Coordinates of C-alpha atoms in Angstrom, one line a residue:
Chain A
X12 CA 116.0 137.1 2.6
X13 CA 112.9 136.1 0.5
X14 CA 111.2 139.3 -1.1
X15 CA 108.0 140.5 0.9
X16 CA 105.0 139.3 0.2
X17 CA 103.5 142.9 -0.7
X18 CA 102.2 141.2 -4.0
X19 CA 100.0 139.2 -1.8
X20 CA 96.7 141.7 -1.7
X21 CA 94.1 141.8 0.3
X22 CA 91.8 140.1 -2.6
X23 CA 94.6 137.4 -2.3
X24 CA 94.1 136.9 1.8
X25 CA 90.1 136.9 1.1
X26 CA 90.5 134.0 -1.0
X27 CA 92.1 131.8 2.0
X28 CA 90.3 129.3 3.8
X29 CA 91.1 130.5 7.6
X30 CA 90.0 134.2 6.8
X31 CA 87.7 135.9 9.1
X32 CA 89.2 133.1 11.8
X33 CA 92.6 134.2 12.6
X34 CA 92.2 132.9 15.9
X35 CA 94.4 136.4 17.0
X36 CA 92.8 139.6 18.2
X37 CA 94.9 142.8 16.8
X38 CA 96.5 143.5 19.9
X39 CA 97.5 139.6 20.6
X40 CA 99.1 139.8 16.9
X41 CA 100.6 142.5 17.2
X42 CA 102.4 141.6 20.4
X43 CA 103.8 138.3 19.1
X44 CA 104.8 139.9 16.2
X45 CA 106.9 142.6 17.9
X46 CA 108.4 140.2 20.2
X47 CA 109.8 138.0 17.1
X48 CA 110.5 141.6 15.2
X49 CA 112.7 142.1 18.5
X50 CA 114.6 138.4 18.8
X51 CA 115.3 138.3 14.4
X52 CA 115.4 141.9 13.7
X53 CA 112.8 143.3 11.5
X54 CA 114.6 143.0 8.5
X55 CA 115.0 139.3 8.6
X56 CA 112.1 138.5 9.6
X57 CA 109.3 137.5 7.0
X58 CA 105.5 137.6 6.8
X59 CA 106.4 133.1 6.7
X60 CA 108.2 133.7 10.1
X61 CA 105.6 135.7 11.7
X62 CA 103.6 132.9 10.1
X63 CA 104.7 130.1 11.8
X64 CA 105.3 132.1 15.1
X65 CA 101.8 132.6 15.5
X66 CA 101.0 129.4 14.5
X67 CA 98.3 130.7 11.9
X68 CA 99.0 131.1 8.3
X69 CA 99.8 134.0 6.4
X70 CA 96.2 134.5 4.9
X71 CA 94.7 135.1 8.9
X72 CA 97.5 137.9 9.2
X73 CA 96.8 139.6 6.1
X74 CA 93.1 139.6 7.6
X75 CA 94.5 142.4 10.5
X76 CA 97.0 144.1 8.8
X77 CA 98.2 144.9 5.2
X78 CA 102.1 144.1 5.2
X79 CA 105.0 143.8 7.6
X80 CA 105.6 147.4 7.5
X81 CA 101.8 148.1 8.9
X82 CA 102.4 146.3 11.8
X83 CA 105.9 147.9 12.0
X84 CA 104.0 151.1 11.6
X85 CA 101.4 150.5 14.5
X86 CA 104.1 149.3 16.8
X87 CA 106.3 151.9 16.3
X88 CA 103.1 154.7 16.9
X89 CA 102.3 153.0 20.3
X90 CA 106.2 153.4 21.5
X91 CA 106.2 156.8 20.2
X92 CA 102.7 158.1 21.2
X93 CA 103.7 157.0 24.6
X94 CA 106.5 158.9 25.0
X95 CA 105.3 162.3 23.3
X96 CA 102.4 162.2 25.9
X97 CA 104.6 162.4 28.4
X98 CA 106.7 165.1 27.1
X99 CA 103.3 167.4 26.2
X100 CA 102.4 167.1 29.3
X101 CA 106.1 167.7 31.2
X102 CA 106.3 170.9 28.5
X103 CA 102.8 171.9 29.6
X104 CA 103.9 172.5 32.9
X105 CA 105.1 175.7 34.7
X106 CA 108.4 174.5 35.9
X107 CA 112.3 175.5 35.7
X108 CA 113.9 173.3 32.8
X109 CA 115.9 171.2 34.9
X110 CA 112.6 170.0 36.9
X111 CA 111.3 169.6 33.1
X112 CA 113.8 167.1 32.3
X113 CA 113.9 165.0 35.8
X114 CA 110.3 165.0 34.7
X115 CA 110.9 163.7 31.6
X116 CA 113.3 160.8 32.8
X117 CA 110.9 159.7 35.4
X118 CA 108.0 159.6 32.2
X119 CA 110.4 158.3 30.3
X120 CA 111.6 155.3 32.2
X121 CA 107.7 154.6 32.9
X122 CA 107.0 154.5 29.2
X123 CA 110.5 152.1 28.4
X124 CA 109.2 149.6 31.0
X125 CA 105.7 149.7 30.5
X126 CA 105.8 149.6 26.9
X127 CA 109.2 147.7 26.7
X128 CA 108.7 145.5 23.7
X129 CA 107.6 148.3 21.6
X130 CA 110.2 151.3 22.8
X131 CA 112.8 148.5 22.0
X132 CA 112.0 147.8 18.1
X133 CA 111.7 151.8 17.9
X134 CA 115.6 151.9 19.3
X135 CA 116.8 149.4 17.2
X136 CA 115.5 150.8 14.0
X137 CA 118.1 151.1 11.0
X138 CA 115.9 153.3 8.7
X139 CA 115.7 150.9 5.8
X140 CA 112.5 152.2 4.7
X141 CA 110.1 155.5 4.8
X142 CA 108.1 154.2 8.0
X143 CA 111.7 153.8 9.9
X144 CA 112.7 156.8 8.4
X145 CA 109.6 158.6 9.5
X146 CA 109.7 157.1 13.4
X147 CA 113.8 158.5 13.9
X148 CA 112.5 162.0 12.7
X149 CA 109.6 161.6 15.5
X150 CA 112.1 160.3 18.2
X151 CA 114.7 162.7 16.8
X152 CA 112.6 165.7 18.0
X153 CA 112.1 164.8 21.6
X154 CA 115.9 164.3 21.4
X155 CA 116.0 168.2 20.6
X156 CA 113.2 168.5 23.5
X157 CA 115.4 167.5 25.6
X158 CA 118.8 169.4 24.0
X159 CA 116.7 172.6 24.1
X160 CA 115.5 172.0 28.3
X161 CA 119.3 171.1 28.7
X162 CA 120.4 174.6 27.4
X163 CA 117.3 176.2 28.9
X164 CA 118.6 174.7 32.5
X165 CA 122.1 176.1 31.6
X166 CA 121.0 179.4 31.2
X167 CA 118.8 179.4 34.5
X168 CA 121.8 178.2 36.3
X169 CA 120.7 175.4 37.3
X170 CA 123.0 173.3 35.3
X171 CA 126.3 173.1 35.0
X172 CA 128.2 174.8 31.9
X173 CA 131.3 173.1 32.0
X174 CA 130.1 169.7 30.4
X175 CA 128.9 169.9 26.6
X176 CA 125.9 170.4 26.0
X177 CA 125.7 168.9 23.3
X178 CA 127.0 165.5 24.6
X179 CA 124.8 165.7 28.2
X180 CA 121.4 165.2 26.4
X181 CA 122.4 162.6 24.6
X182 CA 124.5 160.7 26.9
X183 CA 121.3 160.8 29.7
X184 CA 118.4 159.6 26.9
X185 CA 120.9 156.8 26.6
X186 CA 120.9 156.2 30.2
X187 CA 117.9 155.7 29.8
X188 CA 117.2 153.8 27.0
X189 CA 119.7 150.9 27.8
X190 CA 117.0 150.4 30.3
X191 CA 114.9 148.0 27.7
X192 CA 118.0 146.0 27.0
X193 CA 119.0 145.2 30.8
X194 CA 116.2 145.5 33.1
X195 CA 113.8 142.7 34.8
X196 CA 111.1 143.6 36.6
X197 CA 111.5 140.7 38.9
X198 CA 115.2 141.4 39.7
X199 CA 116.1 144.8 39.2
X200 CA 113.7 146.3 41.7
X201 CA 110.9 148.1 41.0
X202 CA 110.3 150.9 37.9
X203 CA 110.1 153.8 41.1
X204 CA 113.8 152.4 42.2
X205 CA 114.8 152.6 38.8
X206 CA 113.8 156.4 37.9
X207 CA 115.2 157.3 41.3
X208 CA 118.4 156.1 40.6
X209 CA 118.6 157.6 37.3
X210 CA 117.2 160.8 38.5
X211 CA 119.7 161.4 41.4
X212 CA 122.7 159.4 38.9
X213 CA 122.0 161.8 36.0
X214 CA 121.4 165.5 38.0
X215 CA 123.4 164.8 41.5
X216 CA 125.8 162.1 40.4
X217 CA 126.7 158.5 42.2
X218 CA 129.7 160.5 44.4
X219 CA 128.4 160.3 48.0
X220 CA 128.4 164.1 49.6
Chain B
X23 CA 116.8 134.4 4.6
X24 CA 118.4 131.8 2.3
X25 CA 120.4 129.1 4.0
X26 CA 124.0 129.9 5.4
X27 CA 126.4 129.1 2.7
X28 CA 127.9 126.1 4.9
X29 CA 128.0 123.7 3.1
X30 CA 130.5 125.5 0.2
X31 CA 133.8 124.0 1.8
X32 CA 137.0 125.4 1.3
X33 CA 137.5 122.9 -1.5
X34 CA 134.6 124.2 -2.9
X35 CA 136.3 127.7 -3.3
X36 CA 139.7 127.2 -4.3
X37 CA 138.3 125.9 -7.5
X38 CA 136.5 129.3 -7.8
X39 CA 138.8 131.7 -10.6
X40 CA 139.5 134.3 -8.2
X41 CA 140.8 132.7 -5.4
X42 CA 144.0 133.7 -4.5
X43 CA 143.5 137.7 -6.3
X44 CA 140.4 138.7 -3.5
X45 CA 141.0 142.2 -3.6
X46 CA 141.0 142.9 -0.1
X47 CA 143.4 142.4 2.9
X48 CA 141.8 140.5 5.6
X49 CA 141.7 143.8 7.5
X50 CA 139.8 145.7 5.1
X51 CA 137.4 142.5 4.7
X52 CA 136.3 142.6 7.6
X53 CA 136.2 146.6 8.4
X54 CA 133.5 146.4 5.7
X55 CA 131.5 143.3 6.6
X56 CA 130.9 144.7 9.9
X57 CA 129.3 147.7 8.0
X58 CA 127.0 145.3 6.4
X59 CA 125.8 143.8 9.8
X60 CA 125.5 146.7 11.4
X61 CA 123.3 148.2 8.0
X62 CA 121.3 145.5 7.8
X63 CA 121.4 143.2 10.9
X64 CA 124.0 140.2 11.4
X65 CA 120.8 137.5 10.4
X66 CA 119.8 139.7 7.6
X67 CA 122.9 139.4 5.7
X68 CA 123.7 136.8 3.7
X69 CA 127.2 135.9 2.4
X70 CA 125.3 137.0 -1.2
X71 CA 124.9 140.1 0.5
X72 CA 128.3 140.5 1.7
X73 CA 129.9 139.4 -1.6
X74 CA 128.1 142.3 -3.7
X75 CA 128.8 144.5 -0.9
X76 CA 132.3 144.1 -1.5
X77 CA 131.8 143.4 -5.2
X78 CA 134.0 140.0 -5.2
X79 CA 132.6 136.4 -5.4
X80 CA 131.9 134.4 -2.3
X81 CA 134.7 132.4 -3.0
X82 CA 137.1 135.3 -2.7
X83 CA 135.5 135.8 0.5
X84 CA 135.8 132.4 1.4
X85 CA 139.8 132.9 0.1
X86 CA 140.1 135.0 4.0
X87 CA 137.2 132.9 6.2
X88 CA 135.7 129.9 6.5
X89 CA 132.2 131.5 7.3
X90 CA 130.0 134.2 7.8
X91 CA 130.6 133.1 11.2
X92 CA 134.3 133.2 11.5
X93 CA 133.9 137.2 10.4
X94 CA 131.6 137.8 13.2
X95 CA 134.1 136.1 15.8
X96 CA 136.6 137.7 14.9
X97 CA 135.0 141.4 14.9
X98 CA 133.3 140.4 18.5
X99 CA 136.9 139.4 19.3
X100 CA 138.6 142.8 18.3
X101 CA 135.7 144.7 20.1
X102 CA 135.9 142.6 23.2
X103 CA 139.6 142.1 23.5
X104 CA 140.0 145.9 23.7
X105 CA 137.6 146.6 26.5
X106 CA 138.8 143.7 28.3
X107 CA 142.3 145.6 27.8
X108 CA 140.8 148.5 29.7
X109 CA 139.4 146.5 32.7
X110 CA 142.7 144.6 33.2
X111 CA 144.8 147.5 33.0
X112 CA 142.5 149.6 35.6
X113 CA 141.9 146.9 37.9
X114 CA 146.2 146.2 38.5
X115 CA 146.4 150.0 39.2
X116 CA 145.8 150.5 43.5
X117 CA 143.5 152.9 43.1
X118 CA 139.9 153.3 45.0
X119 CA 137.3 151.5 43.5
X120 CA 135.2 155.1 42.4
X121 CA 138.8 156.3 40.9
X122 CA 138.6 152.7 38.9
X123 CA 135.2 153.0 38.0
X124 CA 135.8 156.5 36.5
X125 CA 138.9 155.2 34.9
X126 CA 136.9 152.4 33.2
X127 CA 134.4 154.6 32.2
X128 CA 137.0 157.1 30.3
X129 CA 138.7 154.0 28.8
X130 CA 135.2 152.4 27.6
X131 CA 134.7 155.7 25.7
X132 CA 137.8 156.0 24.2
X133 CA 137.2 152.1 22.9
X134 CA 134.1 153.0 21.9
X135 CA 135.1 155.7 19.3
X136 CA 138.5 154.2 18.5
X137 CA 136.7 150.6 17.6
X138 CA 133.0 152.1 16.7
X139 CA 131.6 149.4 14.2
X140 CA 132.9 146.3 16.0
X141 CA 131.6 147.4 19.5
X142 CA 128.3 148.3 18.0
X143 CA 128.3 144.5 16.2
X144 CA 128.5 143.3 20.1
X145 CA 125.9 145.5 21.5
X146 CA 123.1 144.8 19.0
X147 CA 123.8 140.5 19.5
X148 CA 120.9 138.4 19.9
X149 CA 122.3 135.7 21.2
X150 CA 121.1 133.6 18.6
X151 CA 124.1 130.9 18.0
X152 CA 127.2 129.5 20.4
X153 CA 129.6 132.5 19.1
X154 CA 127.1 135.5 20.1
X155 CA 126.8 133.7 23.6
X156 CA 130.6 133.1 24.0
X157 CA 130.6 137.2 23.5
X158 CA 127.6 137.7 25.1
X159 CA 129.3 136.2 28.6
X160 CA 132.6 137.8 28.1
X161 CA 130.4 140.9 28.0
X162 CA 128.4 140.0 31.1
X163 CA 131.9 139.5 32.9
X164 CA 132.5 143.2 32.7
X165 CA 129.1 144.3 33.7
X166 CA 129.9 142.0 36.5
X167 CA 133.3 143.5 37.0
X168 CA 131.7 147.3 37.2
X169 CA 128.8 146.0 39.5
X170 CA 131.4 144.4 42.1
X171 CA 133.3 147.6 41.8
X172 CA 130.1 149.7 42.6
X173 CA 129.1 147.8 45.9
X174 CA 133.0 148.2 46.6
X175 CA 133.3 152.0 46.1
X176 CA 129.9 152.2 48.6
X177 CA 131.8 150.3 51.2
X178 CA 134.2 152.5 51.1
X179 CA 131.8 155.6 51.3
X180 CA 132.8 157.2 48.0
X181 CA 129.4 156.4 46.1
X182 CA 126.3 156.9 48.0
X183 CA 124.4 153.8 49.0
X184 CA 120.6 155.7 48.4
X185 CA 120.8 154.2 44.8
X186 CA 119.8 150.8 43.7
X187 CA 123.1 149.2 43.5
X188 CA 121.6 146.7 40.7
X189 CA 119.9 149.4 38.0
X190 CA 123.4 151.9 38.7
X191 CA 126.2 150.2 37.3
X192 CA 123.6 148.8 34.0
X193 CA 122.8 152.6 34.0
X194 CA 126.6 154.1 33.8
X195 CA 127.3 151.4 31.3
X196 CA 124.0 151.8 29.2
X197 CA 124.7 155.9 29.1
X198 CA 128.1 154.8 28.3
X199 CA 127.2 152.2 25.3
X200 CA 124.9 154.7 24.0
X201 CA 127.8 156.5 22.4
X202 CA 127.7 154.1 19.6
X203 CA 124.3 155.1 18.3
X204 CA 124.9 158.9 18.1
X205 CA 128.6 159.6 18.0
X206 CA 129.6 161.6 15.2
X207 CA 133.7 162.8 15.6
X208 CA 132.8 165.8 13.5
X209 CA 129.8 167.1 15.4
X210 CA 130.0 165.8 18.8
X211 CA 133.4 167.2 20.0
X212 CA 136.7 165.7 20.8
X213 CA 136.7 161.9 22.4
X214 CA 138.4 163.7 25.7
X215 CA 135.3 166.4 26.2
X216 CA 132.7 163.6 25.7
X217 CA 134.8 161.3 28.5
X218 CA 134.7 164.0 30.6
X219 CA 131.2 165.0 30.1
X220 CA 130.4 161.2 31.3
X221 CA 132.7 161.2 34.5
X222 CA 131.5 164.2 35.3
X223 CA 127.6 163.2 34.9
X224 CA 127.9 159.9 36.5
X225 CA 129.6 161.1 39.6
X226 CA 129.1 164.5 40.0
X227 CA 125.9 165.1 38.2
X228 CA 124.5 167.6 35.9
X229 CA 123.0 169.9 39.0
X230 CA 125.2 173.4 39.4
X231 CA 126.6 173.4 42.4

């Protein structure tokens, strides 16, 4: 891989031509660039690929953002955001736990297909740097969220005891997050369909009664 | 990322000193190449990288494979070759197709702990040359394989046919696939709890009865 160009400042960028006519609004940049984040992988993608994927040169980029990691950064804070807003506001509620977490995976799935490119760089992060490292610690406590509403359930009876609970949360915030690699919305049915079927998969189970 | 070292032919490397003393067995060579991609991403690494990774020249690398290539066939191949084990072997049993399904699902887990860094290599492909679409279809078959088996298992009235028989089987196998990103022997429990955490939350669900 060629080294960042972090030397590249800001003084740099002012001194190209196409400054101040990026031909890109923020959020039009910042989509493009998540999508090729996504198809590359972060890592080997440089600011010369985003580059020529936007079809603007490296000087109008550096006129929105910084570095490569920024617009990591504000991609990985819209994914994030997203999915903490809908756990304040399940948490907020006066419910039993297990309503909590059905809550939770119908929010959830929302947030993974509205928000899909962005939810899916946040899940394939490595944590080769302090901004990766920083976005696991954030997805890492809405993991425990949900590990603490798991036990929480147990204890109301509400949820089984003989499966581990250590296992459970992890193995249905999986469910759920292989949604960004397999679903279409114009062939998997709509995002209702899909957090209904992992709603009664996850808490009654595919076994017809 | 600096060009694929293609063009160094086999020729090329047997005049390089170490050939013939690389240090590894082909075994161990690979074990920790598929590290490397799955630390860094498969695109990301060069066979630079890979060679001070294992701290021998490229051309003892090129001693045990023609390519950077050839290591990721033959990892896809390990990964693939077991779970295709599983499907075979559960699908020549005359069983119901829900007893097959949970039977595939306890096999897929046990493949994905026993072969960890090769089936995470396969999950996180791209698609982005001829070899990661050969794999990518052999994986597709299975999917296939469980979806059939689904539809199947609700003719014959053991899983319940109020679920999107599309999102289900993606949503078993995602929960499934998950394991890879979070599994930790030590702190997770045994391979046979974890199995039967999954059975039990796919068909029975997490609900207390």
């Amino acid at each position: 891989m060629p080294a960042q160009p972090r030397s590249l400042t800001h003084d740099d960028a002012a001194s190209a031509p196409r400054r101040g006519r990026p031909g890109y609004d923020r959020e039009t940049l910042l989509a493009v660039c998540v999508e090729v984040f996504n198809r590359h992988g972060y890592d080997a993608t440089s600011m010369g690929t985003l580059s020529s994927h936007l079809g603007i040169s490296k000087s109008a980029i550096y006129h929105h953002v910084a570095s490569k990691e920024e617009i990591l950064e504000q991609a990985l804070n819209r994914a994030l955001d997203s999915l903490e807003e809908v756990f304040d506001r399940v948490q907020a509620t006066d419910s039993r736990a297990v309503n909590k977490l059905e809550m939770i995976i119908q929010g959830s799935v929302r947030v993974l297909v509205d928000q899909m490119p962005y939810v899916t760089l946040l899940l394939r992060l490595r944590g080769n740097s302090p901004v990766e490292l920083k976005a696991l610690e954030r997805r890492r406590q809405l993991t425990r969220m949900v590990e603490n509403l798991v036990r929480e359930a147990q204890e109301e009876g509400d949820v089984r005891t003989d499966i581990s609970g250590k296992s459970a949360p992890r193995l249905m915030l999986g469910m759920v997050n292989s949604i960004v690699d397999w679903y279409q919305p114009d062939r998997s049915g709509t995002v209702d369909q899909l957090s209904d079927t992992a709603v009664k998969m996850i808490f009654a189970g595919l076994r017809a009664m």
